[in-house]
Amino acid sequence: KAGVTQTPRYLIKTRGQQVTLSCSPISGHRSVSWYQQTPGQGLQFLFEYFSETQRNKGNFPGRFSGRQFSNSRSEMNVSTLELGDSALYLCASSLGGGNQPQHFGDGTRLSIL
Amino acid sequence: EDKVVQSPLSLVVHEGDTVTLNCSYEVTNFRSLLWYKQEKKAPTFLFMLTSSGIEKKSGRLSSILDKKELFSILNITATQTGDSAIYLCAVGIVDSSYKLIFGSGTRLLVRP
Protein backbone atom coordinates (compact mmCIF):
# COMPACT_ATOMS: atom_id res chain seq x y z
CA LYS A 1 0.00 0.00 0.00
CA ALA A 2 1.41 3.38 -0.98
CA GLY A 3 2.08 5.79 1.86
CA VAL A 4 1.15 9.43 2.22
CA THR A 5 2.53 11.45 -0.69
CA GLN A 6 3.34 15.13 -0.43
CA THR A 7 4.36 17.42 -3.25
CA PRO A 8 6.51 19.29 -3.84
CA ARG A 9 9.31 18.15 -1.55
CA TYR A 10 11.03 21.54 -1.50
CA LEU A 11 9.90 25.07 -2.22
CA ILE A 12 11.64 28.41 -2.12
CA LYS A 13 9.48 31.51 -2.09
CA THR A 14 9.85 35.18 -1.24
CA ARG A 15 7.93 37.24 1.27
CA GLY A 16 4.47 38.25 0.14
CA GLN A 17 4.01 35.35 -2.28
CA GLN A 18 1.55 32.54 -1.78
CA VAL A 19 2.06 28.80 -1.94
CA THR A 20 -0.04 25.66 -2.36
CA LEU A 21 1.07 22.30 -0.98
CA SER A 22 -0.50 18.98 -1.90
CA CYS A 23 -1.11 15.77 0.03
CA SER A 24 -2.42 12.41 -1.20
CA PRO A 25 -3.44 10.17 1.71
CA ILE A 26 -3.11 6.43 2.03
CA SER A 27 -5.79 4.70 -0.02
CA GLY A 28 -8.96 4.35 2.04
CA HIS A 29 -8.01 7.04 4.55
CA ARG A 30 -10.55 9.82 4.72
CA SER A 31 -8.97 12.09 7.33
CA VAL A 32 -6.09 14.38 6.46
CA SER A 33 -4.32 16.53 9.04
CA TRP A 34 -1.66 19.16 8.47
CA TYR A 35 1.18 20.09 10.84
CA GLN A 36 3.91 22.69 10.81
CA GLN A 37 7.30 21.62 12.16
CA THR A 38 9.95 24.17 13.17
CA PRO A 39 13.04 23.85 15.38
CA GLY A 40 11.62 26.30 17.90
CA GLN A 41 7.99 25.21 18.12
CA GLY A 42 8.16 21.55 17.18
CA LEU A 43 5.13 19.98 15.50
CA GLN A 44 2.03 22.14 15.65
CA PHE A 45 -1.43 21.20 14.42
CA LEU A 46 -2.78 23.32 11.57
CA PHE A 47 -6.10 21.72 10.56
CA GLU A 48 -7.90 18.47 9.87
CA TYR A 49 -10.23 17.55 7.03
CA PHE A 50 -12.65 14.67 6.77
CA SER A 51 -15.02 14.07 3.87
CA GLU A 52 -14.23 17.48 2.38
CA THR A 53 -15.08 19.30 5.63
CA GLN A 54 -12.69 21.07 7.94
CA ARG A 55 -13.39 19.55 11.34
CA ASN A 56 -10.69 21.22 13.37
CA LYS A 57 -8.32 24.16 13.14
CA GLY A 58 -5.21 25.02 15.14
CA ASN A 59 -4.09 28.39 16.35
CA PHE A 60 -2.75 29.80 13.09
CA PRO A 61 -3.67 33.02 11.26
CA GLY A 62 -6.22 33.08 8.47
CA ARG A 63 -3.39 33.17 5.91
CA PHE A 64 -3.26 29.41 6.37
CA SER A 65 -6.12 27.60 4.69
CA GLY A 66 -6.83 24.25 3.19
CA ARG A 67 -9.33 22.09 1.43
CA GLN A 68 -10.05 18.46 0.73
CA PHE A 69 -11.36 16.94 -2.45
CA SER A 70 -13.83 14.11 -2.96
CA ASN A 71 -10.96 11.63 -3.45
CA SER A 72 -9.58 12.67 -0.01
CA ARG A 73 -6.58 14.47 -1.48
CA SER A 74 -5.90 17.71 0.34
CA GLU A 75 -4.23 21.00 -0.39
CA MET A 76 -2.90 23.60 1.97
CA ASN A 77 -2.48 27.23 0.97
CA VAL A 78 -0.47 29.94 2.67
CA SER A 79 -0.93 33.50 1.42
CA THR A 80 1.21 36.58 1.99
CA LEU A 81 4.18 34.53 3.07
CA GLU A 82 6.32 35.71 5.97
CA LEU A 83 9.85 34.73 6.93
CA GLY A 84 8.46 32.88 9.95
CA ASP A 85 6.51 30.54 7.69
CA SER A 86 9.73 28.75 6.81
CA ALA A 87 9.16 25.23 8.08
CA LEU A 88 8.59 21.60 7.26
CA TYR A 89 4.89 21.08 6.50
CA LEU A 90 3.74 17.56 7.25
CA CYS A 91 0.55 15.90 6.20
CA ALA A 92 -0.85 12.88 8.00
CA SER A 93 -3.72 10.60 7.09
CA SER A 94 -5.87 8.21 9.06
CA LEU A 95 -9.09 6.27 8.67
CA GLY A 96 -10.72 9.12 10.55
CA GLY A 97 -12.84 7.25 13.05
CA GLY A 98 -11.09 8.76 16.03
CA ASN A 99 -8.32 7.04 17.94
CA GLN A 100 -6.74 5.87 14.74
CA PRO A 101 -2.98 6.31 14.29
CA GLN A 102 -1.99 9.03 11.87
CA HIS A 103 0.58 8.18 9.22
CA PHE A 104 2.82 10.94 7.95
CA GLY A 105 4.19 11.92 4.58
CA ASP A 106 7.77 13.06 4.06
CA GLY A 107 6.73 16.70 4.17
CA THR A 108 7.30 19.80 2.09
CA ARG A 109 10.25 21.93 3.15
CA LEU A 110 9.26 25.57 2.58
CA SER A 111 11.92 28.26 2.69
CA ILE A 112 11.04 31.94 2.58
CA LEU A 113 13.68 34.40 1.41
CA GLU B 1 -3.52 24.74 27.90
CA ASP B 2 -2.80 21.24 26.64
CA LYS B 3 0.84 20.28 26.91
CA VAL B 4 3.11 17.31 26.34
CA VAL B 5 6.60 17.27 27.85
CA GLN B 6 9.34 14.87 26.85
CA SER B 7 12.58 14.15 28.64
CA PRO B 8 15.44 14.08 28.22
CA LEU B 9 15.72 16.49 25.30
CA SER B 10 18.75 14.62 24.03
CA LEU B 11 20.63 11.47 24.88
CA VAL B 12 23.91 9.92 23.73
CA VAL B 13 24.48 6.21 24.38
CA HIS B 14 26.65 3.39 23.07
CA GLU B 15 25.45 0.44 21.06
CA GLY B 16 24.02 -2.22 23.31
CA ASP B 17 22.80 0.18 25.97
CA THR B 18 19.18 0.31 27.11
CA VAL B 19 17.40 3.66 27.04
CA THR B 20 14.18 4.94 28.56
CA LEU B 21 12.43 7.96 27.09
CA ASN B 22 9.79 9.80 29.07
CA CYS B 23 6.61 11.58 28.11
CA SER B 24 4.25 13.37 30.52
CA TYR B 25 1.09 15.20 29.60
CA GLU B 26 -1.60 17.54 30.83
CA VAL B 27 -4.52 17.63 28.44
CA THR B 28 -8.27 17.72 28.42
CA ASN B 29 -10.26 15.00 26.66
CA PHE B 30 -7.43 12.47 26.45
CA ARG B 31 -8.01 9.68 23.96
CA SER B 32 -4.61 8.10 23.21
CA LEU B 33 -0.84 8.46 23.39
CA LEU B 34 1.35 7.76 20.38
CA TRP B 35 5.07 7.36 19.81
CA TYR B 36 6.77 8.20 16.54
CA LYS B 37 10.35 7.91 15.30
CA GLN B 38 11.62 10.68 13.04
CA GLU B 39 14.84 10.34 11.13
CA LYS B 40 15.33 12.67 8.21
CA LYS B 41 11.84 12.72 6.87
CA ALA B 42 8.40 11.47 7.88
CA PRO B 43 7.68 10.58 11.50
CA THR B 44 7.16 6.82 11.50
CA PHE B 45 4.41 5.40 13.71
CA LEU B 46 5.65 3.13 16.51
CA PHE B 47 2.90 2.62 19.09
CA MET B 48 -0.54 3.80 20.09
CA LEU B 49 -1.57 3.38 23.73
CA THR B 50 -5.03 3.86 25.12
CA SER B 51 -5.14 1.73 28.27
CA SER B 52 -3.04 1.98 31.42
CA GLY B 53 -0.59 -0.73 32.35
CA ILE B 54 -0.69 -2.70 29.11
CA GLU B 55 2.74 -2.92 27.54
CA LYS B 56 3.04 -2.73 23.79
CA LYS B 57 6.10 -4.38 22.31
CA SER B 58 7.74 -4.47 18.91
CA GLY B 59 11.12 -6.13 18.74
CA ARG B 60 13.51 -4.23 20.96
CA LEU B 61 11.03 -1.39 21.55
CA SER B 62 8.32 -1.36 24.17
CA SER B 63 6.04 1.24 25.69
CA ILE B 64 3.58 1.58 28.52
CA LEU B 65 1.05 4.19 29.61
CA ASP B 66 0.06 5.31 33.11
CA LYS B 67 -3.18 7.27 32.89
CA LYS B 68 -3.29 7.94 36.61
CA GLU B 69 0.13 9.60 36.73
CA LEU B 70 -0.24 10.96 33.17
CA PHE B 71 2.93 9.65 31.61
CA SER B 72 4.34 7.09 29.26
CA ILE B 73 7.76 5.59 28.70
CA LEU B 74 9.40 4.20 25.60
CA ASN B 75 12.13 1.62 26.20
CA ILE B 76 14.72 0.58 23.65
CA THR B 77 16.91 -2.37 24.58
CA ALA B 78 20.21 -3.40 22.95
CA THR B 79 20.37 -0.11 21.05
CA GLN B 80 21.83 0.00 17.54
CA THR B 81 23.16 2.91 15.49
CA GLY B 82 20.00 2.67 13.38
CA ASP B 83 17.99 3.69 16.45
CA SER B 84 19.51 7.18 16.23
CA ALA B 85 16.58 9.51 15.59
CA ILE B 86 14.20 11.96 17.21
CA TYR B 87 11.48 10.17 19.17
CA LEU B 88 8.23 12.08 19.31
CA CYS B 89 5.45 11.60 21.82
CA ALA B 90 1.99 12.80 20.84
CA VAL B 91 -1.27 12.80 22.76
CA GLY B 92 -4.55 12.42 20.91
CA ILE B 93 -7.32 14.62 22.22
CA VAL B 94 -10.78 15.53 21.07
CA ASP B 95 -12.03 19.08 20.90
CA SER B 96 -14.08 19.51 17.74
CA SER B 97 -12.37 16.41 16.36
CA TYR B 98 -9.45 14.15 17.13
CA LYS B 99 -6.03 15.84 16.87
CA LEU B 100 -2.49 15.26 18.08
CA ILE B 101 -0.55 17.43 20.52
CA PHE B 102 3.18 16.77 20.17
CA GLY B 103 6.04 17.00 22.63
CA SER B 104 9.29 18.57 21.55
CA GLY B 105 10.94 15.20 21.04
CA THR B 106 13.97 13.38 22.42
CA ARG B 107 17.02 13.30 20.15
CA LEU B 108 18.77 9.95 20.58
CA LEU B 109 22.28 9.34 19.27
CA VAL B 110 23.66 5.81 19.46
CA ARG B 111 27.41 5.63 19.01
CA PRO B 112 29.12 2.48 17.70
PDB file of C-alpha atoms in Angstrom:
ATOM      1  CA  LYS A   1       0.000   0.000   0.000  1.00  0.00           C
ATOM      2  CA  ALA A   2       1.415   3.380  -0.977  1.00  0.00           C
ATOM      3  CA  GLY A   3       2.078   5.785   1.860  1.00  0.00           C
ATOM      4  CA  VAL A   4       1.155   9.431   2.216  1.00  0.00           C
ATOM      5  CA  THR A   5       2.532  11.450  -0.688  1.00  0.00           C
ATOM      6  CA  GLN A   6       3.337  15.125  -0.426  1.00  0.00           C
ATOM      7  CA  THR A   7       4.358  17.419  -3.250  1.00  0.00           C
ATOM      8  CA  PRO A   8       6.507  19.290  -3.838  1.00  0.00           C
ATOM      9  CA  ARG A   9       9.313  18.145  -1.555  1.00  0.00           C
ATOM     10  CA  TYR A  10      11.034  21.536  -1.504  1.00  0.00           C
ATOM     11  CA  LEU A  11       9.895  25.070  -2.218  1.00  0.00           C
ATOM     12  CA  ILE A  12      11.638  28.406  -2.121  1.00  0.00           C
ATOM     13  CA  LYS A  13       9.476  31.508  -2.087  1.00  0.00           C
ATOM     14  CA  THR A  14       9.853  35.179  -1.238  1.00  0.00           C
ATOM     15  CA  ARG A  15       7.925  37.237   1.270  1.00  0.00           C
ATOM     16  CA  GLY A  16       4.468  38.254   0.135  1.00  0.00           C
ATOM     17  CA  GLN A  17       4.012  35.352  -2.284  1.00  0.00           C
ATOM     18  CA  GLN A  18       1.546  32.540  -1.785  1.00  0.00           C
ATOM     19  CA  VAL A  19       2.064  28.803  -1.941  1.00  0.00           C
ATOM     20  CA  THR A  20      -0.036  25.656  -2.357  1.00  0.00           C
ATOM     21  CA  LEU A  21       1.070  22.301  -0.978  1.00  0.00           C
ATOM     22  CA  SER A  22      -0.505  18.980  -1.896  1.00  0.00           C
ATOM     23  CA  CYS A  23      -1.112  15.770   0.029  1.00  0.00           C
ATOM     24  CA  SER A  24      -2.420  12.414  -1.203  1.00  0.00           C
ATOM     25  CA  PRO A  25      -3.443  10.169   1.710  1.00  0.00           C
ATOM     26  CA  ILE A  26      -3.109   6.431   2.035  1.00  0.00           C
ATOM     27  CA  SER A  27      -5.786   4.698  -0.018  1.00  0.00           C
ATOM     28  CA  GLY A  28      -8.962   4.351   2.044  1.00  0.00           C
ATOM     29  CA  HIS A  29      -8.007   7.041   4.547  1.00  0.00           C
ATOM     30  CA  ARG A  30     -10.548   9.820   4.725  1.00  0.00           C
ATOM     31  CA  SER A  31      -8.972  12.085   7.335  1.00  0.00           C
ATOM     32  CA  VAL A  32      -6.090  14.383   6.463  1.00  0.00           C
ATOM     33  CA  SER A  33      -4.321  16.529   9.043  1.00  0.00           C
ATOM     34  CA  TRP A  34      -1.659  19.157   8.469  1.00  0.00           C
ATOM     35  CA  TYR A  35       1.175  20.089  10.841  1.00  0.00           C
ATOM     36  CA  GLN A  36       3.913  22.687  10.809  1.00  0.00           C
ATOM     37  CA  GLN A  37       7.298  21.620  12.162  1.00  0.00           C
ATOM     38  CA  THR A  38       9.952  24.170  13.165  1.00  0.00           C
ATOM     39  CA  PRO A  39      13.037  23.845  15.375  1.00  0.00           C
ATOM     40  CA  GLY A  40      11.623  26.296  17.903  1.00  0.00           C
ATOM     41  CA  GLN A  41       7.994  25.209  18.121  1.00  0.00           C
ATOM     42  CA  GLY A  42       8.158  21.549  17.184  1.00  0.00           C
ATOM     43  CA  LEU A  43       5.134  19.978  15.504  1.00  0.00           C
ATOM     44  CA  GLN A  44       2.028  22.136  15.654  1.00  0.00           C
ATOM     45  CA  PHE A  45      -1.431  21.202  14.423  1.00  0.00           C
ATOM     46  CA  LEU A  46      -2.782  23.316  11.566  1.00  0.00           C
ATOM     47  CA  PHE A  47      -6.100  21.721  10.563  1.00  0.00           C
ATOM     48  CA  GLU A  48      -7.900  18.472   9.872  1.00  0.00           C
ATOM     49  CA  TYR A  49     -10.227  17.551   7.033  1.00  0.00           C
ATOM     50  CA  PHE A  50     -12.652  14.669   6.772  1.00  0.00           C
ATOM     51  CA  SER A  51     -15.023  14.068   3.870  1.00  0.00           C
ATOM     52  CA  GLU A  52     -14.231  17.478   2.377  1.00  0.00           C
ATOM     53  CA  THR A  53     -15.083  19.296   5.630  1.00  0.00           C
ATOM     54  CA  GLN A  54     -12.691  21.070   7.939  1.00  0.00           C
ATOM     55  CA  ARG A  55     -13.388  19.550  11.338  1.00  0.00           C
ATOM     56  CA  ASN A  56     -10.690  21.223  13.373  1.00  0.00           C
ATOM     57  CA  LYS A  57      -8.325  24.157  13.144  1.00  0.00           C
ATOM     58  CA  GLY A  58      -5.213  25.018  15.137  1.00  0.00           C
ATOM     59  CA  ASN A  59      -4.094  28.393  16.346  1.00  0.00           C
ATOM     60  CA  PHE A  60      -2.750  29.796  13.092  1.00  0.00           C
ATOM     61  CA  PRO A  61      -3.675  33.018  11.265  1.00  0.00           C
ATOM     62  CA  GLY A  62      -6.217  33.076   8.472  1.00  0.00           C
ATOM     63  CA  ARG A  63      -3.393  33.175   5.909  1.00  0.00           C
ATOM     64  CA  PHE A  64      -3.264  29.410   6.369  1.00  0.00           C
ATOM     65  CA  SER A  65      -6.116  27.604   4.694  1.00  0.00           C
ATOM     66  CA  GLY A  66      -6.835  24.254   3.195  1.00  0.00           C
ATOM     67  CA  ARG A  67      -9.333  22.086   1.433  1.00  0.00           C
ATOM     68  CA  GLN A  68     -10.049  18.461   0.734  1.00  0.00           C
ATOM     69  CA  PHE A  69     -11.364  16.943  -2.452  1.00  0.00           C
ATOM     70  CA  SER A  70     -13.831  14.107  -2.958  1.00  0.00           C
ATOM     71  CA  ASN A  71     -10.958  11.633  -3.455  1.00  0.00           C
ATOM     72  CA  SER A  72      -9.578  12.668  -0.010  1.00  0.00           C
ATOM     73  CA  ARG A  73      -6.575  14.466  -1.481  1.00  0.00           C
ATOM     74  CA  SER A  74      -5.897  17.706   0.337  1.00  0.00           C
ATOM     75  CA  GLU A  75      -4.229  21.001  -0.388  1.00  0.00           C
ATOM     76  CA  MET A  76      -2.902  23.601   1.972  1.00  0.00           C
ATOM     77  CA  ASN A  77      -2.480  27.229   0.972  1.00  0.00           C
ATOM     78  CA  VAL A  78      -0.466  29.941   2.665  1.00  0.00           C
ATOM     79  CA  SER A  79      -0.931  33.501   1.422  1.00  0.00           C
ATOM     80  CA  THR A  80       1.209  36.584   1.986  1.00  0.00           C
ATOM     81  CA  LEU A  81       4.180  34.531   3.066  1.00  0.00           C
ATOM     82  CA  GLU A  82       6.325  35.713   5.968  1.00  0.00           C
ATOM     83  CA  LEU A  83       9.846  34.726   6.931  1.00  0.00           C
ATOM     84  CA  GLY A  84       8.455  32.884   9.946  1.00  0.00           C
ATOM     85  CA  ASP A  85       6.505  30.544   7.691  1.00  0.00           C
ATOM     86  CA  SER A  86       9.733  28.749   6.809  1.00  0.00           C
ATOM     87  CA  ALA A  87       9.156  25.231   8.083  1.00  0.00           C
ATOM     88  CA  LEU A  88       8.592  21.598   7.259  1.00  0.00           C
ATOM     89  CA  TYR A  89       4.890  21.083   6.503  1.00  0.00           C
ATOM     90  CA  LEU A  90       3.738  17.563   7.247  1.00  0.00           C
ATOM     91  CA  CYS A  91       0.550  15.905   6.199  1.00  0.00           C
ATOM     92  CA  ALA A  92      -0.848  12.877   8.002  1.00  0.00           C
ATOM     93  CA  SER A  93      -3.725  10.598   7.085  1.00  0.00           C
ATOM     94  CA  SER A  94      -5.874   8.206   9.058  1.00  0.00           C
ATOM     95  CA  LEU A  95      -9.092   6.265   8.668  1.00  0.00           C
ATOM     96  CA  GLY A  96     -10.717   9.121  10.551  1.00  0.00           C
ATOM     97  CA  GLY A  97     -12.841   7.251  13.051  1.00  0.00           C
ATOM     98  CA  GLY A  98     -11.090   8.760  16.034  1.00  0.00           C
ATOM     99  CA  ASN A  99      -8.320   7.043  17.944  1.00  0.00           C
ATOM    100  CA  GLN A 100      -6.742   5.870  14.740  1.00  0.00           C
ATOM    101  CA  PRO A 101      -2.984   6.307  14.294  1.00  0.00           C
ATOM    102  CA  GLN A 102      -1.989   9.030  11.872  1.00  0.00           C
ATOM    103  CA  HIS A 103       0.582   8.183   9.219  1.00  0.00           C
ATOM    104  CA  PHE A 104       2.819  10.936   7.947  1.00  0.00           C
ATOM    105  CA  GLY A 105       4.190  11.918   4.577  1.00  0.00           C
ATOM    106  CA  ASP A 106       7.771  13.061   4.062  1.00  0.00           C
ATOM    107  CA  GLY A 107       6.732  16.697   4.168  1.00  0.00           C
ATOM    108  CA  THR A 108       7.298  19.802   2.095  1.00  0.00           C
ATOM    109  CA  ARG A 109      10.250  21.931   3.152  1.00  0.00           C
ATOM    110  CA  LEU A 110       9.256  25.572   2.577  1.00  0.00           C
ATOM    111  CA  SER A 111      11.924  28.258   2.694  1.00  0.00           C
ATOM    112  CA  ILE A 112      11.036  31.936   2.576  1.00  0.00           C
ATOM    113  CA  LEU A 113      13.681  34.399   1.409  1.00  0.00           C
TER     114      LEU A 113
ATOM    115  CA  GLU B   1      -3.521  24.742  27.904  1.00  0.00           C
ATOM    116  CA  ASP B   2      -2.804  21.238  26.638  1.00  0.00           C
ATOM    117  CA  LYS B   3       0.842  20.282  26.905  1.00  0.00           C
ATOM    118  CA  VAL B   4       3.112  17.315  26.345  1.00  0.00           C
ATOM    119  CA  VAL B   5       6.601  17.266  27.851  1.00  0.00           C
ATOM    120  CA  GLN B   6       9.340  14.874  26.849  1.00  0.00           C
ATOM    121  CA  SER B   7      12.577  14.155  28.644  1.00  0.00           C
ATOM    122  CA  PRO B   8      15.436  14.076  28.218  1.00  0.00           C
ATOM    123  CA  LEU B   9      15.722  16.491  25.304  1.00  0.00           C
ATOM    124  CA  SER B  10      18.753  14.615  24.030  1.00  0.00           C
ATOM    125  CA  LEU B  11      20.635  11.468  24.880  1.00  0.00           C
ATOM    126  CA  VAL B  12      23.905   9.924  23.734  1.00  0.00           C
ATOM    127  CA  VAL B  13      24.479   6.213  24.381  1.00  0.00           C
ATOM    128  CA  HIS B  14      26.647   3.391  23.071  1.00  0.00           C
ATOM    129  CA  GLU B  15      25.454   0.443  21.064  1.00  0.00           C
ATOM    130  CA  GLY B  16      24.023  -2.221  23.312  1.00  0.00           C
ATOM    131  CA  ASP B  17      22.804   0.184  25.972  1.00  0.00           C
ATOM    132  CA  THR B  18      19.183   0.307  27.106  1.00  0.00           C
ATOM    133  CA  VAL B  19      17.405   3.659  27.044  1.00  0.00           C
ATOM    134  CA  THR B  20      14.176   4.942  28.560  1.00  0.00           C
ATOM    135  CA  LEU B  21      12.429   7.958  27.091  1.00  0.00           C
ATOM    136  CA  ASN B  22       9.787   9.797  29.073  1.00  0.00           C
ATOM    137  CA  CYS B  23       6.606  11.582  28.114  1.00  0.00           C
ATOM    138  CA  SER B  24       4.254  13.367  30.515  1.00  0.00           C
ATOM    139  CA  TYR B  25       1.092  15.198  29.603  1.00  0.00           C
ATOM    140  CA  GLU B  26      -1.596  17.536  30.830  1.00  0.00           C
ATOM    141  CA  VAL B  27      -4.520  17.632  28.439  1.00  0.00           C
ATOM    142  CA  THR B  28      -8.271  17.725  28.418  1.00  0.00           C
ATOM    143  CA  ASN B  29     -10.259  15.005  26.661  1.00  0.00           C
ATOM    144  CA  PHE B  30      -7.426  12.471  26.455  1.00  0.00           C
ATOM    145  CA  ARG B  31      -8.008   9.682  23.964  1.00  0.00           C
ATOM    146  CA  SER B  32      -4.607   8.104  23.214  1.00  0.00           C
ATOM    147  CA  LEU B  33      -0.843   8.463  23.386  1.00  0.00           C
ATOM    148  CA  LEU B  34       1.347   7.761  20.381  1.00  0.00           C
ATOM    149  CA  TRP B  35       5.066   7.363  19.808  1.00  0.00           C
ATOM    150  CA  TYR B  36       6.767   8.203  16.536  1.00  0.00           C
ATOM    151  CA  LYS B  37      10.345   7.909  15.299  1.00  0.00           C
ATOM    152  CA  GLN B  38      11.616  10.678  13.037  1.00  0.00           C
ATOM    153  CA  GLU B  39      14.843  10.337  11.125  1.00  0.00           C
ATOM    154  CA  LYS B  40      15.333  12.674   8.211  1.00  0.00           C
ATOM    155  CA  LYS B  41      11.838  12.721   6.872  1.00  0.00           C
ATOM    156  CA  ALA B  42       8.404  11.473   7.882  1.00  0.00           C
ATOM    157  CA  PRO B  43       7.677  10.577  11.497  1.00  0.00           C
ATOM    158  CA  THR B  44       7.157   6.817  11.499  1.00  0.00           C
ATOM    159  CA  PHE B  45       4.413   5.396  13.712  1.00  0.00           C
ATOM    160  CA  LEU B  46       5.647   3.126  16.509  1.00  0.00           C
ATOM    161  CA  PHE B  47       2.898   2.616  19.092  1.00  0.00           C
ATOM    162  CA  MET B  48      -0.539   3.796  20.093  1.00  0.00           C
ATOM    163  CA  LEU B  49      -1.567   3.385  23.730  1.00  0.00           C
ATOM    164  CA  THR B  50      -5.027   3.861  25.123  1.00  0.00           C
ATOM    165  CA  SER B  51      -5.141   1.725  28.267  1.00  0.00           C
ATOM    166  CA  SER B  52      -3.039   1.982  31.419  1.00  0.00           C
ATOM    167  CA  GLY B  53      -0.594  -0.727  32.345  1.00  0.00           C
ATOM    168  CA  ILE B  54      -0.689  -2.701  29.113  1.00  0.00           C
ATOM    169  CA  GLU B  55       2.743  -2.922  27.537  1.00  0.00           C
ATOM    170  CA  LYS B  56       3.039  -2.729  23.787  1.00  0.00           C
ATOM    171  CA  LYS B  57       6.100  -4.378  22.308  1.00  0.00           C
ATOM    172  CA  SER B  58       7.738  -4.471  18.906  1.00  0.00           C
ATOM    173  CA  GLY B  59      11.124  -6.125  18.741  1.00  0.00           C
ATOM    174  CA  ARG B  60      13.510  -4.226  20.965  1.00  0.00           C
ATOM    175  CA  LEU B  61      11.033  -1.391  21.552  1.00  0.00           C
ATOM    176  CA  SER B  62       8.324  -1.357  24.173  1.00  0.00           C
ATOM    177  CA  SER B  63       6.036   1.237  25.685  1.00  0.00           C
ATOM    178  CA  ILE B  64       3.579   1.584  28.516  1.00  0.00           C
ATOM    179  CA  LEU B  65       1.053   4.190  29.613  1.00  0.00           C
ATOM    180  CA  ASP B  66       0.061   5.307  33.114  1.00  0.00           C
ATOM    181  CA  LYS B  67      -3.178   7.272  32.890  1.00  0.00           C
ATOM    182  CA  LYS B  68      -3.293   7.940  36.612  1.00  0.00           C
ATOM    183  CA  GLU B  69       0.127   9.599  36.727  1.00  0.00           C
ATOM    184  CA  LEU B  70      -0.244  10.964  33.174  1.00  0.00           C
ATOM    185  CA  PHE B  71       2.928   9.651  31.615  1.00  0.00           C
ATOM    186  CA  SER B  72       4.340   7.093  29.257  1.00  0.00           C
ATOM    187  CA  ILE B  73       7.758   5.587  28.700  1.00  0.00           C
ATOM    188  CA  LEU B  74       9.398   4.197  25.604  1.00  0.00           C
ATOM    189  CA  ASN B  75      12.134   1.617  26.195  1.00  0.00           C
ATOM    190  CA  ILE B  76      14.715   0.575  23.655  1.00  0.00           C
ATOM    191  CA  THR B  77      16.912  -2.372  24.584  1.00  0.00           C
ATOM    192  CA  ALA B  78      20.213  -3.403  22.950  1.00  0.00           C
ATOM    193  CA  THR B  79      20.371  -0.112  21.047  1.00  0.00           C
ATOM    194  CA  GLN B  80      21.830   0.000  17.543  1.00  0.00           C
ATOM    195  CA  THR B  81      23.161   2.914  15.489  1.00  0.00           C
ATOM    196  CA  GLY B  82      20.004   2.674  13.384  1.00  0.00           C
ATOM    197  CA  ASP B  83      17.991   3.693  16.446  1.00  0.00           C
ATOM    198  CA  SER B  84      19.507   7.184  16.231  1.00  0.00           C
ATOM    199  CA  ALA B  85      16.581   9.514  15.594  1.00  0.00           C
ATOM    200  CA  ILE B  86      14.198  11.961  17.212  1.00  0.00           C
ATOM    201  CA  TYR B  87      11.485  10.173  19.173  1.00  0.00           C
ATOM    202  CA  LEU B  88       8.233  12.080  19.312  1.00  0.00           C
ATOM    203  CA  CYS B  89       5.455  11.601  21.819  1.00  0.00           C
ATOM    204  CA  ALA B  90       1.985  12.796  20.841  1.00  0.00           C
ATOM    205  CA  VAL B  91      -1.268  12.804  22.758  1.00  0.00           C
ATOM    206  CA  GLY B  92      -4.546  12.423  20.907  1.00  0.00           C
ATOM    207  CA  ILE B  93      -7.322  14.620  22.225  1.00  0.00           C
ATOM    208  CA  VAL B  94     -10.778  15.526  21.068  1.00  0.00           C
ATOM    209  CA  ASP B  95     -12.027  19.084  20.903  1.00  0.00           C
ATOM    210  CA  SER B  96     -14.081  19.514  17.737  1.00  0.00           C
ATOM    211  CA  SER B  97     -12.367  16.409  16.365  1.00  0.00           C
ATOM    212  CA  TYR B  98      -9.451  14.153  17.126  1.00  0.00           C
ATOM    213  CA  LYS B  99      -6.033  15.841  16.875  1.00  0.00           C
ATOM    214  CA  LEU B 100      -2.490  15.261  18.080  1.00  0.00           C
ATOM    215  CA  ILE B 101      -0.546  17.433  20.518  1.00  0.00           C
ATOM    216  CA  PHE B 102       3.176  16.773  20.171  1.00  0.00           C
ATOM    217  CA  GLY B 103       6.036  16.999  22.634  1.00  0.00           C
ATOM    218  CA  SER B 104       9.294  18.574  21.551  1.00  0.00           C
ATOM    219  CA  GLY B 105      10.944  15.202  21.043  1.00  0.00           C
ATOM    220  CA  THR B 106      13.970  13.375  22.416  1.00  0.00           C
ATOM    221  CA  ARG B 107      17.017  13.298  20.151  1.00  0.00           C
ATOM    222  CA  LEU B 108      18.775   9.947  20.581  1.00  0.00           C
ATOM    223  CA  LEU B 109      22.279   9.341  19.267  1.00  0.00           C
ATOM    224  CA  VAL B 110      23.655   5.806  19.457  1.00  0.00           C
ATOM    225  CA  ARG B 111      27.412   5.633  19.014  1.00  0.00           C
ATOM    226  CA  PRO B 112      29.121   2.482  17.704  1.00  0.00           C
TER     227      PRO B 112
END
